[in-house]
Amino acid sequence: MLDSQTKVNNKSLRIAVLVSGSGSNLQVLINAMQAGALPIEIVGVISNREDAYAITRANDASIPVAVLSHVASGKRMGIKTFETHASAQLSAWQPDLIVLAGFMRVLSGAFIENAPAPMINLHPALLPAYKGLDTHQRAIQTGERNHGCSIHVVTAELDAGAVLTQALLEVNQKDTADSLQARVQQGEHQLLPWTILLIAKGIIDLNNPHNNAESSYLPALPLKLWINN
Ligand code: GRF
C-alpha cells in the first residue's frame, strides 16, 4: 500500500524499477529525479538480463542494481527462483512503488500479491486492446487509426489490471511496426513520469484506482495524453 505519510509529508516516493532491455524509460526517470522534476528516489533496479543496457544506465547514476539473469552459467533460472531473489531484494529496498518498465518476464500471482509495494506496468498498446506481444504490428494489421501505450496496475492476470493512464497517437498511413514503436516510445517517455507524478501527489490512488483518489471531481481513469509526433 502507498504510505499515506509519504504523500502528506511530501517525502520522495521510493521506486524500484524492473527492466529487461535498453532502459530508455528508466533513463527518463533517472533524469527527472536528478533534475528534481519528480519527487522520487530510485532505490534499486532489477534486471533479468545481464546484457540489458539499463544496467549501465543505473550504474552510471549510482543506483543499486540486482542482476537476476534468466540464464546463468548456461542454466536457466526458473521463475520461482527469480521471484525468491527478487522478493528478498525488494524487501531490502523497501520501495513505495514498483515499476515494470520494459520488463519481459511474466510474474506469478503470488509474487504480485505479496510484493512489498503496489506494482505498475508500462504496456505498448491502448489496453484492453492488444495485450501481450507484437502490439505495433497487430495494430497496423488491424488498420487502427489510433494507437499508443498504457500504464496499468499489475495483477495476476496478464495486462489486465486497472488502466491508470494512456498516451495516444494517430497511426500514419506510412507507419511500419518500427516507426510506430519509436513514436509510441516517445509517448511512454512522457506518460511514465507524468503517471508517477500523479501517484506521488496522491491524485491517482493505487489503493482505489477506479475512484480517482480523494477527489471525485477529478476525471475518471484512465487519464489520457495525446501525443503529436
Ligand atoms: C517499451 O517500449 C515498453 O513498452 C516495452 O518494452 C519497451 C522498453 O523500453 N514493454 P526501454 O527498455 O524502457 O527502452
XYZ file of N, CA and C in Angstrom, residues 4-115:
336
model
N 0.401 6.682 3.325
C -0.234 7.999 3.247
C 0.712 9.081 3.754
N 1.620 8.715 4.688
C 2.576 9.713 5.180
C 3.525 10.171 4.065
N 3.775 9.272 3.113
C 4.652 9.638 2.004
C 4.057 10.816 1.246
N 2.728 10.759 1.069
C 2.064 11.847 0.349
C 1.998 13.102 1.217
N 1.555 12.893 2.483
C 1.322 14.043 3.359
C 2.611 14.823 3.591
N 3.702 14.105 3.827
C 4.952 14.783 4.170
C 5.733 15.246 2.943
N 5.181 14.995 1.760
C 5.907 15.342 0.546
C 7.265 14.667 0.475
N 7.364 13.500 1.116
C 8.616 12.727 1.032
C 8.763 12.218 -0.392
N 9.993 11.890 -0.780
C 10.181 11.271 -2.091
C 9.537 9.896 -2.113
N 8.970 9.555 -3.245
C 8.409 8.218 -3.443
C 9.574 7.292 -3.776
N 9.703 6.236 -2.989
C 10.803 5.279 -3.218
C 10.363 4.300 -4.297
N 11.130 4.261 -5.387
C 10.726 3.462 -6.539
C 11.774 2.388 -6.838
N 11.292 1.169 -7.060
C 12.152 0.101 -7.607
C 11.698 -0.133 -9.044
N 12.651 -0.307 -9.956
C 12.320 -0.460 -11.373
C 12.824 -1.819 -11.857
N 11.937 -2.555 -12.513
C 12.319 -3.857 -13.099
C 12.443 -3.688 -14.610
N 13.551 -4.164 -15.168
C 13.871 -3.941 -16.580
C 14.376 -5.223 -17.231
N 14.341 -5.221 -18.565
C 14.935 -6.340 -19.318
C 15.778 -5.854 -20.484
N 15.700 -4.546 -20.820
C 16.302 -4.137 -22.092
C 17.053 -2.831 -22.015
N 16.796 -1.978 -22.996
C 17.558 -0.740 -23.156
C 17.434 0.207 -21.968
N 16.262 0.265 -21.358
C 16.096 1.114 -20.185
C 15.914 2.587 -20.510
N 15.394 2.885 -21.705
C 15.187 4.306 -22.019
C 14.147 4.922 -21.082
N 13.173 4.128 -20.672
C 12.186 4.646 -19.710
C 12.813 4.849 -18.335
N 13.687 3.926 -17.948
C 14.433 4.113 -16.693
C 15.232 5.410 -16.757
N 15.865 5.670 -17.922
C 16.690 6.871 -18.070
C 15.860 8.144 -17.879
N 14.645 8.125 -18.399
C 13.765 9.288 -18.230
C 13.520 9.533 -16.733
N 13.305 8.455 -15.986
C 13.072 8.611 -14.539
C 14.337 9.081 -13.827
N 15.480 8.546 -14.238
C 16.755 8.991 -13.640
C 16.944 10.488 -13.890
N 16.727 10.888 -15.151
C 16.913 12.312 -15.494
C 15.975 13.199 -14.676
N 14.724 12.776 -14.576
C 13.728 13.586 -13.852
C 14.085 13.653 -12.369
N 14.542 12.531 -11.825
C 14.949 12.502 -10.409
C 16.128 13.454 -10.186
N 17.133 13.333 -11.081
C 18.334 14.155 -10.902
C 18.048 15.641 -11.092
N 17.073 15.940 -11.939
C 16.719 17.345 -12.181
C 15.797 17.890 -11.090
N 15.349 17.009 -10.198
C 14.398 17.444 -9.162
C 13.003 17.676 -9.717
N 12.737 17.132 -10.911
C 11.435 17.355 -11.546
C 10.371 16.385 -11.035
N 10.797 15.301 -10.420
C 9.863 14.315 -9.871
C 10.258 14.043 -8.425
N 9.262 13.944 -7.519
C 9.588 13.670 -6.109
C 9.812 12.177 -5.885
N 10.872 11.640 -6.517
C 11.134 10.203 -6.422
C 12.582 9.939 -6.025
N 12.776 8.753 -5.464
C 14.128 8.232 -5.269
C 14.124 6.819 -5.848
N 14.953 6.583 -6.844
C 15.031 5.232 -7.418
C 15.955 4.434 -6.502
N 15.350 3.514 -5.731
C 16.118 2.831 -4.687
C 16.811 1.581 -5.222
N 16.419 1.120 -6.394
C 17.095 -0.039 -6.957
C 16.482 -0.457 -8.272
N 17.295 -1.173 -9.045
C 16.872 -1.682 -10.354
C 17.132 -3.179 -10.377
N 16.147 -3.947 -10.841
C 16.341 -5.390 -11.030
C 16.265 -5.667 -12.525
N 17.292 -6.354 -13.040
C 17.273 -6.761 -14.444
C 17.285 -8.285 -14.514
N 16.475 -8.834 -15.396
C 16.507 -10.291 -15.579
C 17.415 -10.674 -16.745
N 18.121 -9.667 -17.299
C 19.083 -9.968 -18.370
C 20.401 -9.289 -18.031
N 21.499 -10.055 -18.149
C 22.782 -9.457 -17.783
C 23.309 -8.532 -18.874
N 22.728 -8.616 -20.100
C 23.195 -7.749 -21.191
C 22.286 -6.523 -21.377
N 21.397 -6.274 -20.428
C 20.479 -5.135 -20.585
C 21.254 -3.817 -20.433
N 21.082 -2.913 -21.381
C 21.778 -1.617 -21.291
C 21.263 -0.804 -20.099
N 20.077 -1.139 -19.649
C 19.515 -0.472 -18.457
C 20.465 -0.582 -17.265
N 21.234 -1.663 -17.193
C 22.171 -1.853 -16.066
C 23.232 -0.751 -16.097
N 23.750 -0.464 -17.289
C 24.750 0.609 -17.433
C 24.156 1.950 -16.999
N 22.920 2.170 -17.413
C 22.275 3.454 -17.045
C 22.165 3.571 -15.524
N 21.773 2.488 -14.854
C 21.633 2.525 -13.393
C 23.001 2.698 -12.737
N 23.991 1.947 -13.226
C 25.348 2.077 -12.663
C 25.858 3.505 -12.798
N 25.644 4.096 -13.968
C 26.117 5.469 -14.199
C 25.475 6.459 -13.230
N 24.280 6.120 -12.780
C 23.572 7.017 -11.852
C 23.764 6.569 -10.402
N 24.668 5.600 -10.175
C 24.952 5.078 -8.823
C 23.705 4.533 -8.129
N 22.860 3.887 -8.910
C 21.659 3.248 -8.350
C 21.974 1.761 -8.158
N 21.646 1.187 -6.997
C 21.907 -0.247 -6.789
C 21.196 -1.106 -7.838
N 21.907 -2.115 -8.334
C 21.338 -2.996 -9.358
C 21.449 -4.448 -8.902
N 20.391 -5.209 -9.093
C 20.447 -6.660 -8.905
C 20.206 -7.298 -10.262
N 21.203 -8.064 -10.731
C 21.029 -8.781 -11.996
C 20.615 -10.207 -11.660
N 19.401 -10.534 -12.001
C 18.878 -11.883 -11.761
C 18.632 -12.492 -13.124
N 19.733 -12.864 -13.762
C 19.657 -13.289 -15.158
C 18.855 -14.566 -15.299
N 18.060 -14.616 -16.367
C 17.260 -15.832 -16.564
C 18.123 -16.971 -17.102
N 19.356 -16.635 -17.544
C 20.300 -17.706 -17.898
C 21.624 -17.386 -17.206
N 22.068 -18.247 -16.283
C 23.341 -18.019 -15.582
C 24.161 -19.291 -15.668
N 25.422 -19.159 -16.066
C 26.334 -20.307 -16.252
C 25.670 -21.393 -17.083
N 24.992 -20.984 -18.126
C 24.375 -21.950 -19.030
C 23.088 -22.566 -18.496
N 22.713 -22.222 -17.250
C 21.498 -22.817 -16.661
C 20.387 -21.794 -16.666
N 19.193 -22.248 -16.923
C 18.064 -21.342 -16.928
C 17.543 -21.163 -15.503
N 17.348 -19.886 -15.103
C 16.781 -19.644 -13.771
C 15.264 -19.661 -13.900
N 14.633 -20.560 -13.214
C 13.172 -20.653 -13.270
C 12.537 -19.426 -12.639
N 11.291 -19.204 -12.959
C 10.617 -18.004 -12.460
C 10.515 -18.026 -10.944
N 10.366 -19.220 -10.349
C 10.247 -19.288 -8.879
C 11.529 -18.799 -8.213
N 12.674 -19.240 -8.750
C 13.960 -18.813 -8.174
C 14.134 -17.314 -8.370
N 13.792 -16.856 -9.588
C 13.878 -15.410 -9.839
C 13.047 -14.657 -8.804
N 11.833 -15.114 -8.592
C 10.925 -14.393 -7.695
C 11.404 -14.432 -6.243
N 12.012 -15.535 -5.840
C 12.544 -15.620 -4.466
C 13.619 -14.550 -4.263
N 14.543 -14.457 -5.232
C 15.622 -13.453 -5.120
C 15.061 -12.037 -5.246
N 14.148 -11.863 -6.169
C 13.586 -10.514 -6.378
C 12.811 -10.056 -5.146
N 12.072 -10.967 -4.526
C 11.304 -10.617 -3.310
C 12.244 -10.152 -2.204
N 13.328 -10.904 -2.017
C 14.271 -10.551 -0.950
C 14.876 -9.175 -1.230
N 15.206 -8.941 -2.501
C 15.822 -7.672 -2.864
C 14.847 -6.503 -2.663
N 13.615 -6.709 -3.103
C 12.617 -5.643 -2.954
C 12.350 -5.357 -1.479
N 12.261 -6.403 -0.676
C 12.019 -6.193 0.762
C 13.150 -5.381 1.379
N 14.369 -5.628 0.914
C 15.513 -4.879 1.455
C 15.455 -3.409 1.038
N 15.005 -3.158 -0.165
C 14.966 -1.764 -0.650
C 13.764 -0.985 -0.116
N 12.723 -1.680 0.290
C 11.506 -1.041 0.823
C 10.939 0.047 -0.085
N 10.588 -0.308 -1.300
C 10.005 0.705 -2.186
C 8.555 1.034 -1.809
N 8.116 2.227 -2.208
C 6.688 2.585 -2.105
C 5.951 2.140 -3.358
N 6.714 1.983 -4.448
C 6.114 1.680 -5.748
C 7.114 0.842 -6.556
N 6.587 -0.171 -7.250
C 7.437 -0.997 -8.122
C 6.986 -0.739 -9.556
N 7.941 -0.383 -10.407
C 7.625 -0.021 -11.790
C 8.226 -1.052 -12.734
N 7.375 -1.708 -13.535
C 7.871 -2.607 -14.572
C 8.007 -1.767 -15.843
N 9.238 -1.509 -16.263
C 9.484 -0.643 -17.422
C 10.262 -1.458 -18.460
N 9.511 -2.100 -19.349
C 10.166 -2.958 -20.331
C 10.647 -4.252 -19.693
N 9.935 -4.719 -18.674
C 10.303 -5.974 -18.008
C 9.536 -7.109 -18.684
N 10.294 -8.110 -19.180
C 9.696 -9.071 -20.119
C 9.440 -10.465 -19.539
N 9.497 -10.617 -18.222
C 9.110 -11.924 -17.650
C 7.708 -11.806 -17.064
N 6.962 -12.898 -17.173
C 5.611 -12.914 -16.593
C 5.736 -13.345 -15.133
N 5.215 -12.514 -14.237
C 5.334 -12.777 -12.800
C 4.118 -13.548 -12.291
N 4.331 -14.337 -11.244
C 3.223 -15.147 -10.722
C 2.282 -14.288 -9.870
N 1.052 -14.775 -9.725
C 0.070 -14.085 -8.888
C 0.561 -13.961 -7.455
N 1.202 -14.995 -6.949
C 1.674 -14.981 -5.553
C 2.728 -13.886 -5.364
N 3.628 -13.750 -6.333
C 4.674 -12.719 -6.235
C 4.035 -11.329 -6.238
N 3.093 -11.142 -7.136
C 2.452 -9.825 -7.266
C 1.674 -9.490 -5.989
N 0.909 -10.474 -5.489
C 0.085 -10.214 -4.298
C 0.932 -9.971 -3.057
N 2.089 -10.617 -2.968
C 2.922 -10.475 -1.767
C 4.012 -9.416 -1.919
N 4.004 -8.704 -3.010
C 5.046 -7.690 -3.227
C 4.947 -6.617 -2.137
